[in-house]
Short mmCIF file of C-alpha atoms in Angstrom, two decimals:
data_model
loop_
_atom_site.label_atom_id
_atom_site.label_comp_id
_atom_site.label_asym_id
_atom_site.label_seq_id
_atom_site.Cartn_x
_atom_site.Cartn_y
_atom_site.Cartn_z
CA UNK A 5 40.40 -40.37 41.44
CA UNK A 6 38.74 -40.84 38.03
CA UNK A 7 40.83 -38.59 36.46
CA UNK A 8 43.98 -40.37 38.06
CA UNK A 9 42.09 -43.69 37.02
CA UNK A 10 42.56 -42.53 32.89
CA UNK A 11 46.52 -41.73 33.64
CA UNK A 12 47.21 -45.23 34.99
CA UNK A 13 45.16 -47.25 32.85
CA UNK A 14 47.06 -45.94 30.08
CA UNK A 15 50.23 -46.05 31.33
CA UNK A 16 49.45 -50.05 32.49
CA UNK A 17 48.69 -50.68 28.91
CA UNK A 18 51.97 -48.68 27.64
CA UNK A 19 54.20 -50.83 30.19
CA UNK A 20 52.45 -54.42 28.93
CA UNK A 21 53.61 -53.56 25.24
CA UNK A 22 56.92 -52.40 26.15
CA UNK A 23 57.05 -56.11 28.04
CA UNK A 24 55.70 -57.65 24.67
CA UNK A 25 58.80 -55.99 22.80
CA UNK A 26 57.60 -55.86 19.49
CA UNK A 27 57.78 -52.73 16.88
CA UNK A 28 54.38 -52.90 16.53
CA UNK A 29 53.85 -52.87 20.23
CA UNK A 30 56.19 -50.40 21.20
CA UNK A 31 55.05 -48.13 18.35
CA UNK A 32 51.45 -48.02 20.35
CA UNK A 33 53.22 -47.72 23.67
CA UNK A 34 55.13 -44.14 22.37
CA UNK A 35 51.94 -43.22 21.35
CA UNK A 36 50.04 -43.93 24.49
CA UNK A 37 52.91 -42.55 26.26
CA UNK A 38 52.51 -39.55 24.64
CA UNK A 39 48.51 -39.14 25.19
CA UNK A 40 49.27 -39.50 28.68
CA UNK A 41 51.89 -37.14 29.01
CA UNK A 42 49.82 -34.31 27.06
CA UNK A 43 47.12 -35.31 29.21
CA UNK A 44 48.78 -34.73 32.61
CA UNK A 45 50.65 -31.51 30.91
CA UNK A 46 47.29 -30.12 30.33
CA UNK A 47 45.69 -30.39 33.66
CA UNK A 48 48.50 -29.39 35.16
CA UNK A 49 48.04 -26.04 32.92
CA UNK A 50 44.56 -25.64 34.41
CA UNK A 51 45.08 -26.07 37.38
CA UNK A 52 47.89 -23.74 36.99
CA UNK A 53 45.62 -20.72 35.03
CA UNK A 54 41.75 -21.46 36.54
CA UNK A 55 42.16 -18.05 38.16
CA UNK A 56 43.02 -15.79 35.12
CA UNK A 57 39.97 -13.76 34.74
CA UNK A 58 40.47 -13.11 38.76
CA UNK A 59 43.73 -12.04 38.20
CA UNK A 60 42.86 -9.85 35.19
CA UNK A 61 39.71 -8.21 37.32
CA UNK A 62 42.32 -7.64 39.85
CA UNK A 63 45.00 -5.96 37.47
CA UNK A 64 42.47 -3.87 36.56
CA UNK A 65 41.81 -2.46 39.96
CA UNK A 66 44.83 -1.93 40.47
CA UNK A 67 45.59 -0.40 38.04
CA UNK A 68 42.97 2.09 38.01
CA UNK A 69 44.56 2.63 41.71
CA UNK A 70 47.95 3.55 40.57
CA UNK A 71 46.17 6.03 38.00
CA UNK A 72 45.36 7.75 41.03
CA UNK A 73 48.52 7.55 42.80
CA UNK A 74 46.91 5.51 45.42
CA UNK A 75 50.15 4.19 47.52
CA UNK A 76 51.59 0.75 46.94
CA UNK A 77 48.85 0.08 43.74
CA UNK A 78 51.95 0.69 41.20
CA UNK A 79 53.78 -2.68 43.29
CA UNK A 80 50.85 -4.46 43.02
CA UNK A 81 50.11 -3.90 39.30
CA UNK A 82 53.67 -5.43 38.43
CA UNK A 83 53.27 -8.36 40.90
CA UNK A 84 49.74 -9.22 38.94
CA UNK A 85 50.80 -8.79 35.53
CA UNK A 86 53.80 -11.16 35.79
CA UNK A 87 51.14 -13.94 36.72
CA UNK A 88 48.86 -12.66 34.05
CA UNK A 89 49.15 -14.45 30.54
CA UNK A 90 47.44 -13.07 27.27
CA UNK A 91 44.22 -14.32 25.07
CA UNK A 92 46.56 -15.54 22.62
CA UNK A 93 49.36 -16.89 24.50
CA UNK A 94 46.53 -19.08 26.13
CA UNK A 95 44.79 -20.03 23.16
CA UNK A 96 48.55 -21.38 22.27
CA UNK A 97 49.33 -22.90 25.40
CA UNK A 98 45.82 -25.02 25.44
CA UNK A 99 46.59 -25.60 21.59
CA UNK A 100 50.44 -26.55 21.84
CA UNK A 101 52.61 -29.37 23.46
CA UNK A 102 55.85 -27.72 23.71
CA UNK A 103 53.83 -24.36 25.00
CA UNK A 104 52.60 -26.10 27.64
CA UNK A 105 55.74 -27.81 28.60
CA UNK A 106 57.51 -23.95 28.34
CA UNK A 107 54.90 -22.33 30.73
CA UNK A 108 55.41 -25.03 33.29
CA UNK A 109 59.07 -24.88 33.60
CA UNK A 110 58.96 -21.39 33.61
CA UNK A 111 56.34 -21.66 36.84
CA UNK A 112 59.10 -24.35 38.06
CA UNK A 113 56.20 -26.99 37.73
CA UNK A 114 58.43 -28.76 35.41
CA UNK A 115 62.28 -29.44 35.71
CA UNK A 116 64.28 -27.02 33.27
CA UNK A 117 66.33 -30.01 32.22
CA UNK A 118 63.23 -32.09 31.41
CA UNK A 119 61.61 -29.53 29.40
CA UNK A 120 63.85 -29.64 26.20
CA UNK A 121 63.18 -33.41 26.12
CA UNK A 122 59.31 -33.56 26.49
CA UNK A 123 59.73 -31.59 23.66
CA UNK A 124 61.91 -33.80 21.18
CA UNK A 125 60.42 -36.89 22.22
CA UNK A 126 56.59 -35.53 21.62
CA UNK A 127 58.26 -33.99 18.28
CA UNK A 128 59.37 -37.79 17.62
CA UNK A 129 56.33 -39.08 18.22
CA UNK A 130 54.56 -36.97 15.07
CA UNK A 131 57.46 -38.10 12.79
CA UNK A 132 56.64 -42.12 14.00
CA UNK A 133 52.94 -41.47 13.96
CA UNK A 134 53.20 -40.91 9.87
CA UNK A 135 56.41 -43.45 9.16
CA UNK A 136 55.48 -46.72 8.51
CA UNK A 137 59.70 -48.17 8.99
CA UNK A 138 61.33 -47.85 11.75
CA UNK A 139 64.15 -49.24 13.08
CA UNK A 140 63.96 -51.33 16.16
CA UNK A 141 66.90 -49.93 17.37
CA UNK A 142 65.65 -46.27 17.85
CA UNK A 143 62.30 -47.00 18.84
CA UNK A 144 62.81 -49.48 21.87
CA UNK A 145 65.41 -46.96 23.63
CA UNK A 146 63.35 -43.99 22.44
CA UNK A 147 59.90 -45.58 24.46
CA UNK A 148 61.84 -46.43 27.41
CA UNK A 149 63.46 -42.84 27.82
CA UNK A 150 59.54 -41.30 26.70
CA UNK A 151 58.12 -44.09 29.98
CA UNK A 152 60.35 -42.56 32.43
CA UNK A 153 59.81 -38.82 31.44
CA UNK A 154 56.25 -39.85 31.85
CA UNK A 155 56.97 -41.40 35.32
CA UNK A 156 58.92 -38.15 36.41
CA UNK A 157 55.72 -35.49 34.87
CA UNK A 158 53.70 -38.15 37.29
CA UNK A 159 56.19 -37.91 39.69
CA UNK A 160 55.09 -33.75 39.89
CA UNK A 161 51.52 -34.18 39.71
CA UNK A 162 49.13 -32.89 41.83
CA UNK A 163 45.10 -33.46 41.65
CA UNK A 164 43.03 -30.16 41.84
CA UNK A 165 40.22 -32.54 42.65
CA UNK A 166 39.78 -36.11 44.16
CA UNK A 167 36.77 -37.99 43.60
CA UNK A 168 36.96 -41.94 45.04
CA UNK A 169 34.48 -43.98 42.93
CA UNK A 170 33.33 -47.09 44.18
CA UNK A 171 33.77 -48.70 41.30
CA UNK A 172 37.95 -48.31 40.86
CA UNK A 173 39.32 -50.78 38.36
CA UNK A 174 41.98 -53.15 38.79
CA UNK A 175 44.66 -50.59 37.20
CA UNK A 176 44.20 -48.78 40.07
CA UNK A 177 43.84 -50.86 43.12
CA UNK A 178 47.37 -52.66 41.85
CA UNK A 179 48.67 -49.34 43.55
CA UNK A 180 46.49 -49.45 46.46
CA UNK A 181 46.90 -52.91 47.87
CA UNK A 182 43.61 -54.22 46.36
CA UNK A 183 41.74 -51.81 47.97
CA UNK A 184 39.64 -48.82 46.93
CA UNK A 185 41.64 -45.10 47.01
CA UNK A 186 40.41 -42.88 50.03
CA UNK A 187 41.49 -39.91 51.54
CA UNK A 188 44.86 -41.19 52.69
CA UNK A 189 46.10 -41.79 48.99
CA UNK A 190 46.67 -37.91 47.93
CA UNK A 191 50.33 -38.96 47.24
CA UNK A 192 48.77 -42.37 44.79
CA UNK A 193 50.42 -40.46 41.64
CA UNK A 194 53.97 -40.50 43.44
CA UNK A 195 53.83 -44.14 44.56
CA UNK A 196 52.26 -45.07 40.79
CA UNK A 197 55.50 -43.23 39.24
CA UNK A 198 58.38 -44.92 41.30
CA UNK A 199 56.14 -48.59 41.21
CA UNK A 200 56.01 -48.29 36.95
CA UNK A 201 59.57 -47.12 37.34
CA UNK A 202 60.70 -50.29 39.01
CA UNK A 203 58.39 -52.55 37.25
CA UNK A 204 60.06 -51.11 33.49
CA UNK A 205 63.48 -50.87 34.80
CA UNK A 206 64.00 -47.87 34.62
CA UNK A 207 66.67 -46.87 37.31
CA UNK A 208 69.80 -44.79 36.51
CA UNK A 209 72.15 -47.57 34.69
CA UNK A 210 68.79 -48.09 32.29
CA UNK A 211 67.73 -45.02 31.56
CA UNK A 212 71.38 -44.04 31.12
CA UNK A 213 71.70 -47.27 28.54
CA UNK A 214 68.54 -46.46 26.52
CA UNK A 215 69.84 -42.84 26.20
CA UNK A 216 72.83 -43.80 24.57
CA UNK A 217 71.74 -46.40 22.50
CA UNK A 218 68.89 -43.72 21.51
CA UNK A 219 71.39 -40.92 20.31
CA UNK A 220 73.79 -43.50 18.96
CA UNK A 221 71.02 -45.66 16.93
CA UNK A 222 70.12 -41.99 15.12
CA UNK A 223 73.75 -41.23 14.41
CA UNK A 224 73.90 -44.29 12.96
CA UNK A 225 71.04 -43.83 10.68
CA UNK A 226 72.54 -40.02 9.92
CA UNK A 227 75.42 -41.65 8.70
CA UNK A 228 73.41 -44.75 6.96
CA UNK A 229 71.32 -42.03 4.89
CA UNK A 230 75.01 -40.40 3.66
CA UNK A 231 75.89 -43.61 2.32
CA UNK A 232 71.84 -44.27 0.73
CA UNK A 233 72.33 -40.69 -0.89
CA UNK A 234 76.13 -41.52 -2.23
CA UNK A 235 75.06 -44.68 -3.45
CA UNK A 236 71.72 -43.56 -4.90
CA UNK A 237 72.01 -39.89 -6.54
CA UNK A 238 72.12 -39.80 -9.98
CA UNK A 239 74.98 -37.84 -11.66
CA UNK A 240 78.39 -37.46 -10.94
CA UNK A 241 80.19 -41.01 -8.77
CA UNK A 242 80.42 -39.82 -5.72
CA UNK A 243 83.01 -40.94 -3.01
CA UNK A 244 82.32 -40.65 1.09
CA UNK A 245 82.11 -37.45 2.19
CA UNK A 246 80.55 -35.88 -0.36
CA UNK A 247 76.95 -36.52 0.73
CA UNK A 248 77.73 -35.04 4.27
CA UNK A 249 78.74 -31.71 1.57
CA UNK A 250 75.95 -32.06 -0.70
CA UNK A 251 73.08 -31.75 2.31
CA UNK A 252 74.64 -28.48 4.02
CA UNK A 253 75.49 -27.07 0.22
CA UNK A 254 73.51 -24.07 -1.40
CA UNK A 255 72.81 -25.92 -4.77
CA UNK A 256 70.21 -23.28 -6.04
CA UNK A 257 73.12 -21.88 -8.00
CA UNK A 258 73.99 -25.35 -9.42
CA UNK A 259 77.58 -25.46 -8.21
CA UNK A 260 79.58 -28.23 -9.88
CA UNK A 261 80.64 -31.20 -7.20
CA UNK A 262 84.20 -29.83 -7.36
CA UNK A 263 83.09 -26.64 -6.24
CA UNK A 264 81.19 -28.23 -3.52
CA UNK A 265 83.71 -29.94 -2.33
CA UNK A 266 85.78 -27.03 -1.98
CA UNK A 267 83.97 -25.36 0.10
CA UNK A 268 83.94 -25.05 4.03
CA UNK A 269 80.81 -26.09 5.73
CA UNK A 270 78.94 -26.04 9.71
CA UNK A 271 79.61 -29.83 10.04
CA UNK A 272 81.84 -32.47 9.43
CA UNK A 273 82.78 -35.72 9.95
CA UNK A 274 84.62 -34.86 12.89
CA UNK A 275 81.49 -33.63 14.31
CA UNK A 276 79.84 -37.09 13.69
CA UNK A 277 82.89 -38.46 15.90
CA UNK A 278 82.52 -35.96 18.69
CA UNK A 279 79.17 -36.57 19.09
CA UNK A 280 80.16 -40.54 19.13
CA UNK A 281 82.13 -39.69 22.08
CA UNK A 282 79.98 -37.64 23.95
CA UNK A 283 77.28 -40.17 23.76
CA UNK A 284 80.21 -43.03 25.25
CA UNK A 285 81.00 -40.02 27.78
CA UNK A 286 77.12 -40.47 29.09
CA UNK A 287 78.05 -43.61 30.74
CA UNK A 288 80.43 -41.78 33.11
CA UNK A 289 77.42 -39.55 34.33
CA UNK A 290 76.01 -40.74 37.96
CA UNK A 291 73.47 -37.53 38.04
CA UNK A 292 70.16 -37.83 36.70
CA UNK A 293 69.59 -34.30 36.09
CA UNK A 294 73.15 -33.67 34.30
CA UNK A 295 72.76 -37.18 32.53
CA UNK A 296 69.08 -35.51 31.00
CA UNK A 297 70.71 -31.69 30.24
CA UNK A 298 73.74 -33.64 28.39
CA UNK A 299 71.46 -35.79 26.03
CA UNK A 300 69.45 -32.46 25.28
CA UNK A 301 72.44 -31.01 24.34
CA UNK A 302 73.63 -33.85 21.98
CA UNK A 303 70.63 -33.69 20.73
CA UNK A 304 70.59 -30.46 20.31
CA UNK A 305 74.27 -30.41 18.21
CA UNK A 306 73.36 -33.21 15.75
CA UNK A 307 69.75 -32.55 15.11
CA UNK A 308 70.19 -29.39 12.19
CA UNK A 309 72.26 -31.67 10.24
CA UNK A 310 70.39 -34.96 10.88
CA UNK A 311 67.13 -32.57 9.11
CA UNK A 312 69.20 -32.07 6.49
CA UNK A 313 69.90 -35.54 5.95
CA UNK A 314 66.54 -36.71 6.22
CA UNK A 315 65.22 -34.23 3.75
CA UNK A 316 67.58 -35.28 1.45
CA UNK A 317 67.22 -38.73 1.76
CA UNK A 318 63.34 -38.59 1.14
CA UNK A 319 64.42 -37.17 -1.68
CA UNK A 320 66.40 -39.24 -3.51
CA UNK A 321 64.30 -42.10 -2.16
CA UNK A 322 61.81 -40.35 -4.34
CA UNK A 323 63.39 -39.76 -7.70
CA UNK A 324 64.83 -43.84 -6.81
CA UNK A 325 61.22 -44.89 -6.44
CA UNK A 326 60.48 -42.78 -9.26
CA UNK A 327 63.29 -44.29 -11.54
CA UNK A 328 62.02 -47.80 -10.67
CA UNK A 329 58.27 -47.15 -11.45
CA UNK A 330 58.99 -45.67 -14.67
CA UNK A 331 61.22 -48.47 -15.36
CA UNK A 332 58.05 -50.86 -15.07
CA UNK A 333 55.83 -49.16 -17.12
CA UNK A 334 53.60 -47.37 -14.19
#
């Protein structure tokens, strides 16, 4: 139960800052969220893998068996190997977040549709660990959406081994009634997940709501750092549209902006519009599952181009900042 005892600690402390509201505070909820999710990911791994160098001694058996045609070893050597993994894919999985997450859906320890998202949101959580601006609109949604992802890897956890300390904080008995953990609590990480669930509101209609106003907060600041880069770059006036050109354009061969915008290229603006809709359209969904694979897949559309824009951005942030230092003598 100690090891439970670190999960919900943390996730108590991530649902009192998401109460307090603040950037500040939500920024060290996403992070804590995070911790804890890796956390749980990674003794779910062990638990999944402790019997590897069995398995390997076995395979090896075996397959000194089907050397000598012994009946049925062939079978057997196939069966083992599919369960085996490699030195180096381990060394990745123990080393890697989204490895982890992989090898658990593929063991269908982990929902396939909640894979692709562990994955963004951890990936989100390295770009706000080194930003020091963010936008209250992205990051409130984003830590409500990275809570209940939490909740649901909690949801599908299973202790390899309990231990009930006598001296079980307060995080803990809040799930118990007050009272220590004993034997009849091996489902305590189910009842913690739907509990934190409630307590964050974090049923269908809110998740659903923070999703949206996720994806939607990011187009907007897609389409916020077209208009920083048209209003910023130095060189030819530029009029709207031609940013959303410029980012996807090859300009190693120095194309004039008349031959850039002539040119045909992956995205558009009616791209930025069909992903508007599709992110209204997620109000319509009543399935959780479907409502998760569809926000992947947004996600999934708009994210190559939002790159783009975000390199681009930094920049001509840069050569701006740049511009202005020189401008004051530093």
């Amino acid at each position: 139960m100690e090891r439970l005892e670190l999960i919900v600690v943390q996730l108590e402390e991530a649902r009192g800052m998401i109460e307090k509201g603040r950037v500040p505070n939500l920024r060290l909820a996403y992070i804590l969220i995070d911790s804890v999710t890796e956390l749980i990911l990674h003794r779910t791994v062990q638990a999944e893998l402790w019997n590897q160098n069995a398995l390997k001694k076995l395979l090896l058996s075996y397959q000194q068996d089907a050397a000598l045609g012994i009946a049925g070893a062939a079978a057997e050597v196939a069966s083992i190997e599919s369960q085996v993994v490699s030195e180096s894919d381990l060394k990745g999985i123990d080393r890697n977040f989204d490895a982890k997450v992989r090898l658990l859906v593929r063991r269908q320890l982990l929902d396939a549709a909640l894979g692709p998202v562990l994955e963004k949101l951890h990936k989100y959580r390295n770009e706000m660990y080194h930003r020091d601006k963010l936008r209250p609109e992205v990051i409130r949604p984003a830590t409500l959406i990275y809570f209940d992802s939490a909740c649901t890897v909690l949801n599908s956890y299973r202790q390899v081994l309990t231990i009930y300390p006598s001296d079980a904080g307060p995080e803990i008995r809040r799930f118990t009634g007050g009272k220590l953990p004993g034997l009849m609590d091996r489902d305590l990480p189910q009842r913690v997940a739907a509990q934190l669930r409630r307590e964050v509101g974090l049923e269908l209609p809110q998740v659903r709501r923070a999703l949206a106003e996720y994806l939607g907060a990011r187009l907007d600041q897609m389409v916020d750092g077209l208009k920083f880069i048209e209003d910023n770059l130095v060189g030819p006036p530029l009029v709207r549209g031609d940013a959303l050109r410029l980012v996807q354009a090859n300009l190693a061969s120095n194309p004039t902006l008349d031959q850039v915008r002539g040119r045909k290229y992956p995205y558009s603006k009616a791209d930025l519009e069909q992903w508007r809709a599709r992110v209204s359209a997620l109000e319509s969904i009543d399935d959780k599952d479907a409502l998760v694979s569809e926000y992947a897949a947004i996600e999934d559309a708009f994210e190559p181009l939002e790159a783009k824009v975000e390199d681009a951005v930094a920049q001509v942030d840069y050569e701006v900042q740049s511009q202005i230092d020189m401008a004051r003598g530093k």
